[in-house]
Short mmCIF file of C-alpha atoms in Angstrom, two decimals:
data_model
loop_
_atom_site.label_atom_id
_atom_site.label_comp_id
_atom_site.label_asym_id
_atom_site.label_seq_id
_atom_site.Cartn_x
_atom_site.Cartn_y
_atom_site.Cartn_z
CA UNK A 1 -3.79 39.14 -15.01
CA UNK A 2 -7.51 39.62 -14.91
CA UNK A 3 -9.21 38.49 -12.10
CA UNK A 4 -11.50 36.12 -14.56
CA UNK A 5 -8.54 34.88 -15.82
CA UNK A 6 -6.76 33.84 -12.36
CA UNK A 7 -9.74 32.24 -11.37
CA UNK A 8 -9.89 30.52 -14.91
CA UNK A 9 -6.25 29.11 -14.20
CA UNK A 10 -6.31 28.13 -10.66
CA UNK A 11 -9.31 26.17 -11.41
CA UNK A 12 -7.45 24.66 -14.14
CA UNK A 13 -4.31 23.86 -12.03
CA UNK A 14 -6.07 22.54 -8.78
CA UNK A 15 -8.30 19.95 -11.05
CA UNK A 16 -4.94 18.58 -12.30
CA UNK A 17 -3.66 18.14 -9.11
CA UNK A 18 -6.97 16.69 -7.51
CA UNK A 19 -6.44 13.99 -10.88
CA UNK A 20 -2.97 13.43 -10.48
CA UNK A 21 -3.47 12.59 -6.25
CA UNK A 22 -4.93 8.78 -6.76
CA UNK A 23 -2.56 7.75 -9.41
CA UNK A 24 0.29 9.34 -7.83
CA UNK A 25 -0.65 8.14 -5.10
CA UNK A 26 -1.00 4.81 -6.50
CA UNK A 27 2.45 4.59 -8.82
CA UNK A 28 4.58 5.38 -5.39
CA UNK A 29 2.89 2.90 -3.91
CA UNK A 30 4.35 0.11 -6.54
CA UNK A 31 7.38 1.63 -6.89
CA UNK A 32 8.38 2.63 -3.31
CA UNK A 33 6.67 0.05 -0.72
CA UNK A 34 6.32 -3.21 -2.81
CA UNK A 35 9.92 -2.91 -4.68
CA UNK A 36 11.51 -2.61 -1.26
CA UNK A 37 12.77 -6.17 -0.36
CA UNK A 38 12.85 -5.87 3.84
CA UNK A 39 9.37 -3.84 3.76
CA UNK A 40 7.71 -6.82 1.82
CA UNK A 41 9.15 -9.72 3.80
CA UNK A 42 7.83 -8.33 6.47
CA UNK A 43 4.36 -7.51 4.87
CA UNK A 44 4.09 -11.09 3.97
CA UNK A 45 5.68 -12.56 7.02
CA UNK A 46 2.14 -12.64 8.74
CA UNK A 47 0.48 -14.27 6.46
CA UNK A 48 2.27 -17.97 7.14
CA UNK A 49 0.06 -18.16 9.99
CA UNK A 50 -2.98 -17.45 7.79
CA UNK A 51 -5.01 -20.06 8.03
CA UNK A 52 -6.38 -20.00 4.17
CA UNK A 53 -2.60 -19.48 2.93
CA UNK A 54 -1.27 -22.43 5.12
CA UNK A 55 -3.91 -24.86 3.61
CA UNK A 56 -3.41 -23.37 0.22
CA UNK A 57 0.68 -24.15 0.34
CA UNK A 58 -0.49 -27.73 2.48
CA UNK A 59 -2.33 -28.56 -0.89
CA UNK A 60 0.02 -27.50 -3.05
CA UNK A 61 3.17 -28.59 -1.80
CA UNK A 62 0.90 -32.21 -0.60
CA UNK A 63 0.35 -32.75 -4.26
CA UNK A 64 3.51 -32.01 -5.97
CA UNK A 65 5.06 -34.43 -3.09
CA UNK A 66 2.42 -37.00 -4.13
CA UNK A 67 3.46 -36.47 -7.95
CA UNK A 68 7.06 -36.35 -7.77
CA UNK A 69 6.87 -39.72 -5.56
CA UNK A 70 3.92 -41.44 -7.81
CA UNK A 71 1.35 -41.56 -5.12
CA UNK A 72 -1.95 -41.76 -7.01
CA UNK A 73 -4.11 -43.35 -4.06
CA UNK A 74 -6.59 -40.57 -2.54
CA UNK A 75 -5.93 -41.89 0.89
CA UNK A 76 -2.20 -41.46 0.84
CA UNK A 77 -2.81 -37.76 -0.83
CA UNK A 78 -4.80 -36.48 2.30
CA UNK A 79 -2.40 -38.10 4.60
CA UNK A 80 0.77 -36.38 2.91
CA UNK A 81 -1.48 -33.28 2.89
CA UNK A 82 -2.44 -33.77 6.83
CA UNK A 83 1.72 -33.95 7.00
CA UNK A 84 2.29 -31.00 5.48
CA UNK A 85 -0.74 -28.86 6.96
CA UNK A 86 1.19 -30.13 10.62
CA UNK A 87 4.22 -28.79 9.50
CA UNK A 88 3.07 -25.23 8.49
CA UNK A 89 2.41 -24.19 12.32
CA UNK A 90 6.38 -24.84 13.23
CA UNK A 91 9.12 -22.57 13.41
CA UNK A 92 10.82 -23.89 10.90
CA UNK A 93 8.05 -23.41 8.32
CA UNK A 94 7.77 -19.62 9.13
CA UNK A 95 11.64 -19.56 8.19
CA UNK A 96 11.26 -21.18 5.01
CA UNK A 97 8.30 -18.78 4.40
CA UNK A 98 10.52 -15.41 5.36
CA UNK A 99 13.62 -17.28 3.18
CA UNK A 100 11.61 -18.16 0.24
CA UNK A 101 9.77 -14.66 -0.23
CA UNK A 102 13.13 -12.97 0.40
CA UNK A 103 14.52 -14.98 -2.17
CA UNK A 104 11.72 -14.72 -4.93
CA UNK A 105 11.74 -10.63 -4.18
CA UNK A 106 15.64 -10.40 -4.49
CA UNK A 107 15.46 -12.14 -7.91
CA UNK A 108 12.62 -10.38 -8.88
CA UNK A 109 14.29 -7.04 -8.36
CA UNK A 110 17.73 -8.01 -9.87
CA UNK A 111 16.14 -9.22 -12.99
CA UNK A 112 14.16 -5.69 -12.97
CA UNK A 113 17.39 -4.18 -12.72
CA UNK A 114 19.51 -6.23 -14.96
CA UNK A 115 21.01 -3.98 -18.14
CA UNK A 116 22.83 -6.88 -19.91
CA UNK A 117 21.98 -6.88 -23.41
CA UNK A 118 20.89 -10.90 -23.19
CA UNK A 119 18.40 -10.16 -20.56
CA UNK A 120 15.16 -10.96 -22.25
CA UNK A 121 16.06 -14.37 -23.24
CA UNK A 122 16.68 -15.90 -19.45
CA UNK A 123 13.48 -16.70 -17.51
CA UNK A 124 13.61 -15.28 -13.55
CA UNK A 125 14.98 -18.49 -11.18
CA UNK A 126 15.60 -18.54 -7.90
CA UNK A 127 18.21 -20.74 -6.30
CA UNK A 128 16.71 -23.32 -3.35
CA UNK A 129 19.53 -22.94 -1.45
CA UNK A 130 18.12 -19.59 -0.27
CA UNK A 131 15.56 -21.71 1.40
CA UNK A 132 16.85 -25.35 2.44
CA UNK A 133 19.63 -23.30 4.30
CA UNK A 134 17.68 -21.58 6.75
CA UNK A 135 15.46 -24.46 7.09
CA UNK A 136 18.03 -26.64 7.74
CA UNK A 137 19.83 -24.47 10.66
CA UNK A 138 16.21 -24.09 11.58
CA UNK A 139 15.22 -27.83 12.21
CA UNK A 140 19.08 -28.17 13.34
CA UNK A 141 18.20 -25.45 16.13
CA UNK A 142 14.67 -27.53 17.16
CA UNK A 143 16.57 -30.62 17.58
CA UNK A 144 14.68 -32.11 14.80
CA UNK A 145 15.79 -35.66 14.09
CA UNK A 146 18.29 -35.95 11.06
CA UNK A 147 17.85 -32.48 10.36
CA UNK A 148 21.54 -32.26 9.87
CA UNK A 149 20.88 -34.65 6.47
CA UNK A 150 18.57 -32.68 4.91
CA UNK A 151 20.54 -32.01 1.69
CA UNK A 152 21.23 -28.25 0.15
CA UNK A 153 20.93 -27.99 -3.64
CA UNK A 154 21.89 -24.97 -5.47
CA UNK A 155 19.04 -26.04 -7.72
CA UNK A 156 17.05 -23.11 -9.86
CA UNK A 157 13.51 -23.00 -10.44
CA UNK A 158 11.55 -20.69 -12.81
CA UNK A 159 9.20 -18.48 -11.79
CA UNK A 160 8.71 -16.32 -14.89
CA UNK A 161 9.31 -16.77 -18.65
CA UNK A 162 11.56 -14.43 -20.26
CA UNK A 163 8.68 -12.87 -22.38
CA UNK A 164 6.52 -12.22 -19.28
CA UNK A 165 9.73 -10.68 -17.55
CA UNK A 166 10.54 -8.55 -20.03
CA UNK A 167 6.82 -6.93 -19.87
CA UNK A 168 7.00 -6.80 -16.10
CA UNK A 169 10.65 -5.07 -16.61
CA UNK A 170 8.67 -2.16 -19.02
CA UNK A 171 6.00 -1.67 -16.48
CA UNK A 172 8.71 -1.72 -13.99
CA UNK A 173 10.07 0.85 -15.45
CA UNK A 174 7.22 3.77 -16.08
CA UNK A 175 6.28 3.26 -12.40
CA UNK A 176 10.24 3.98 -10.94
CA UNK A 177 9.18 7.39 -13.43
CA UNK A 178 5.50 7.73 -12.35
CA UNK A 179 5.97 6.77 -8.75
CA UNK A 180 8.76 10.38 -8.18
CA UNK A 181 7.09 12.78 -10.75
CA UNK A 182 2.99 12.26 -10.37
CA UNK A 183 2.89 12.99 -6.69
CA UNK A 184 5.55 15.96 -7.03
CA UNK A 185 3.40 17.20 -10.09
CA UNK A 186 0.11 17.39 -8.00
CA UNK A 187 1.75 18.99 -5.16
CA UNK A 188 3.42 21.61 -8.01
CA UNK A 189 -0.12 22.10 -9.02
CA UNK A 190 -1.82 22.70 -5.83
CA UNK A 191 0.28 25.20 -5.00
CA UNK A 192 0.33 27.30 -8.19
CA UNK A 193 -3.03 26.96 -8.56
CA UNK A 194 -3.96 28.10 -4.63
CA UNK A 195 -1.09 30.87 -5.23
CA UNK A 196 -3.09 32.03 -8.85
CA UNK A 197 -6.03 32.45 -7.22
CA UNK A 198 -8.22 35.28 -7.09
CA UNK A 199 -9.89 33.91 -3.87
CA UNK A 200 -7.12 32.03 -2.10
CA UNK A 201 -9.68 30.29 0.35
CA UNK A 202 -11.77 29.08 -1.72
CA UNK A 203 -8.68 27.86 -4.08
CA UNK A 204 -7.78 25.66 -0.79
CA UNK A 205 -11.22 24.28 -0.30
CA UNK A 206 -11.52 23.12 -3.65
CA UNK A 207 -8.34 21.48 -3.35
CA UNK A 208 -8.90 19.89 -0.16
CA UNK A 209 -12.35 18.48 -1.47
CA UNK A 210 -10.74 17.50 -4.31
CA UNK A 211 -7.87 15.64 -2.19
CA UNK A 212 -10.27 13.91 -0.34
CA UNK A 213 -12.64 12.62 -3.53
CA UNK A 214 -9.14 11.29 -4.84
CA UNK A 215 -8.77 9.41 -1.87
CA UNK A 216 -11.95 7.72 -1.67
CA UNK A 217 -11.75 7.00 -5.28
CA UNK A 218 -8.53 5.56 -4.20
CA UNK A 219 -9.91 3.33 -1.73
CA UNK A 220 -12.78 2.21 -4.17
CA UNK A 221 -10.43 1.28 -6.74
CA UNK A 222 -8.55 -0.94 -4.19
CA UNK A 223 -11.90 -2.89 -3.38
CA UNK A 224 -12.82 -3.12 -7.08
CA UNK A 225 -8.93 -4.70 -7.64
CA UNK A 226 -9.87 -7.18 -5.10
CA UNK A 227 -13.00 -8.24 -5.95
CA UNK A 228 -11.73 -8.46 -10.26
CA UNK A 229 -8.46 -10.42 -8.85
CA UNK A 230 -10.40 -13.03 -6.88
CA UNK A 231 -13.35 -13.23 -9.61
CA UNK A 232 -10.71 -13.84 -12.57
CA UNK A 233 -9.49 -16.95 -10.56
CA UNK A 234 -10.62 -20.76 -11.86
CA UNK A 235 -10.29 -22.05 -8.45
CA UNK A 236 -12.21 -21.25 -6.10
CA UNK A 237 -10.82 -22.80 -3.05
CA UNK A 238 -7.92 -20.75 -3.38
CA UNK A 239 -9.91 -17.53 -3.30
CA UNK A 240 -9.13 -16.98 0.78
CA UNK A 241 -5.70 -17.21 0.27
CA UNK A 242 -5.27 -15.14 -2.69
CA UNK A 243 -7.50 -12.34 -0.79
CA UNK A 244 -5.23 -12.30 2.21
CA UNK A 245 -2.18 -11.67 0.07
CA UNK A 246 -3.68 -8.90 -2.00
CA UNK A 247 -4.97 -7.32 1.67
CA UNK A 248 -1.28 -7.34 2.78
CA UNK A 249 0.07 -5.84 -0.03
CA UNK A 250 -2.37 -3.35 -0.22
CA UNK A 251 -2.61 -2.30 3.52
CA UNK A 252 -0.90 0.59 2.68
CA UNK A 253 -2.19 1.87 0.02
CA UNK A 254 -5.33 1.33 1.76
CA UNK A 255 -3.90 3.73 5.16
CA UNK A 256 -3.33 6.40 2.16
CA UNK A 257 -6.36 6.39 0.77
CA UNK A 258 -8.12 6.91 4.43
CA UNK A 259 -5.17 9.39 5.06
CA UNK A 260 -6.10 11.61 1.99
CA UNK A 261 -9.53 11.15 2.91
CA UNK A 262 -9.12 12.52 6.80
CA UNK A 263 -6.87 15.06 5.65
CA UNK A 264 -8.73 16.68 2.65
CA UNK A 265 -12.17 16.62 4.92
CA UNK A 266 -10.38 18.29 7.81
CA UNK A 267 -8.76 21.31 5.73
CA UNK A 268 -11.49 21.85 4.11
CA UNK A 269 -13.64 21.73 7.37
CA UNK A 270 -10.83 24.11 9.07
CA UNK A 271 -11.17 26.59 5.94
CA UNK A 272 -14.82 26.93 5.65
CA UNK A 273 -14.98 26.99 9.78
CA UNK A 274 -12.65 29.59 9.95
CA UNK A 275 -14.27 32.22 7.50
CA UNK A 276 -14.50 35.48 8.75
CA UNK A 277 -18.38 34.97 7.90
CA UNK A 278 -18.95 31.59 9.17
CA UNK A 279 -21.49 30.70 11.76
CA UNK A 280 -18.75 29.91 14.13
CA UNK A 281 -16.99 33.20 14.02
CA UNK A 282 -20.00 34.78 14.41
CA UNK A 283 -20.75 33.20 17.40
CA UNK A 284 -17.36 33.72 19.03
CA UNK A 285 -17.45 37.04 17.90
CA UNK A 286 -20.28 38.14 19.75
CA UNK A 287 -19.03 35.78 22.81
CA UNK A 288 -16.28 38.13 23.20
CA UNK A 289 -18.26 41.01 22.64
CA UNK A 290 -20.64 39.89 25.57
CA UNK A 291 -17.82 38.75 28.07
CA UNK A 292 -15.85 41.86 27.37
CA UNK A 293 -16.62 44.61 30.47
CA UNK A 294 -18.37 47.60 29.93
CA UNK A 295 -16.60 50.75 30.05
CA UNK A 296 -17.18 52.79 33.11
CA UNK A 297 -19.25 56.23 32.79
CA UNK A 298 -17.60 58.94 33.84
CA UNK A 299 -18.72 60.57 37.31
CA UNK A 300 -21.12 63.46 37.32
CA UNK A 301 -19.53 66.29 38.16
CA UNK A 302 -20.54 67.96 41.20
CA UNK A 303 -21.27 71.47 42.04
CA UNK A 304 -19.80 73.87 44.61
CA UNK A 305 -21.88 76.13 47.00
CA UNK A 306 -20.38 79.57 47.17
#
């Protein structure tokens, strides 16, 4: 192979890679760290002490209490609000909030999973016994007053029609592809193009920089995602909460896209530094020619009187 034509190929190959880095990246992301039920519990389990989420799920939950008990009077709306805002900084709220995401996630993922050949005409439910249970045993354990009478229902509620599920279940199902084969196909690439190349340094360089642009392209797309999700929403009030969920979920694709960043800078930094005709080399070059000792001169010889 010519050399024209290795260099003609490795540039080839390390572009693909440099494209494939972001959304491979990005697809291992969904598929890995947000399908993995204890990982996103935990994720979201800071957020019930979020101050916009807790007045978010005081307004929400205030008015569908209101509703369901026929409470039109503004008054008695902030006070069951002003109730339910006190009763998001207890224990026992930051158990329902770990029992009901668990839940949601759990369901979510079976019905992702589900192979039966009925399964795009049932809607995703969760059963509210996931979450009175702990609660109860919760307000049982705080001693709150009849806390043992708060009644468990095994009572389902929807949280996604069966047409909406079944597009989430197709999406679900290119990113369990997407999320194994993009980021082994960039690495694939990287290293046959660096291994194709006629100049092997400057193969990694490119690479490196190329690395690093994916990342910050990465991290832009994230802060674009955030600013179209919170735009697209008709209420504005619930714009704080909304942003702290999509900063939780994304805090680690975020940490990538820095890591990629860091990583591609400093290899390409450490490739260029370390060329035999770099400044630096130079310099410690001659360093070492300076601090190395002079060879001694031989002694004159000396001559004899007869």
């Amino acid at each position: 192979m010519s050399r024209s034509l290795r260099t003609a190929v490795s540039a080839v190959l390390v572009a693909l890679s440099c494209l494939l880095v972001p959304f491979g990246t990005l697809a291992a992301w969904a598929a890995y760290d947000l399908t993995d039920t204890g990982r996103y519990v935990t994720t979201m389990a800071p957020l019930a002490s979020n101050p916009a989420v807790r007045d978010a799920v005081a307004d929400t939950v205030g008015d569908g209490v209101a509703r369901e008990a026929g409470v039109d009077d503004g008054v008695n709306r902030l006070f069951i609000r002003a109730a339910v805002r006190s009763f998001t900084a207890t224990r026992a709220y930051r158990t329902a909030w770990d029992a009901g995401n668990e839940a949601a996630h759990t369901a979510v993922m079976r019905a992702l999973h589900d192979d039966s050949a009925d399964r795009d005409t049932h809607a995703l439910t969760v059963d509210l016994a996931a979450v009175t249970t702990p609660l109860k045993r919760q307000l049982t354990a705080d001693h709150m007053p009849f806390a043992d009478q708060v009644p468990v229902e095994h009572t389902r509620v929807a949280l996604l029609p069966p047409d909406e599920l079944a597009a989430l279940r197709k999406g679900y199902q290119v990113l369990d592809v997407a999320g194994f084969w993009l980021p082994l196909a960039a690495v694939v690439f990287a290293v046959a193009g660096i291994a194709v190349a006629a100049v092997r340094r400057r193969a990694i360089t490119a690479t490196a920089l190329g690395t690093a642009l994916g990342g910050a392209f990465l991290g832009l797309a994230v802060a674009i995602g955030r600013r179209l999700t919170l735009a697209d929403l008709p209420d504005e009030t619930r714009r704080p909460a909304v942003g702290a969920v999509y900063d939780a979920l994304t805090a680690t694709l975020r940490t990538a896209s820095w890591l990629l960043l860091a990583v591609g800078l400093a290899v390409a930094a450490a490739t260029w530094l370390t060329h035999p005709r770099s400044l630096v080399v130079r310099l410690l070059r001659r360093r070492r020619a300076s601090a190395a000792p002079s060879p001694t001169p031989p002694p004159e010889p000396t001559r004899v009187r007869a």
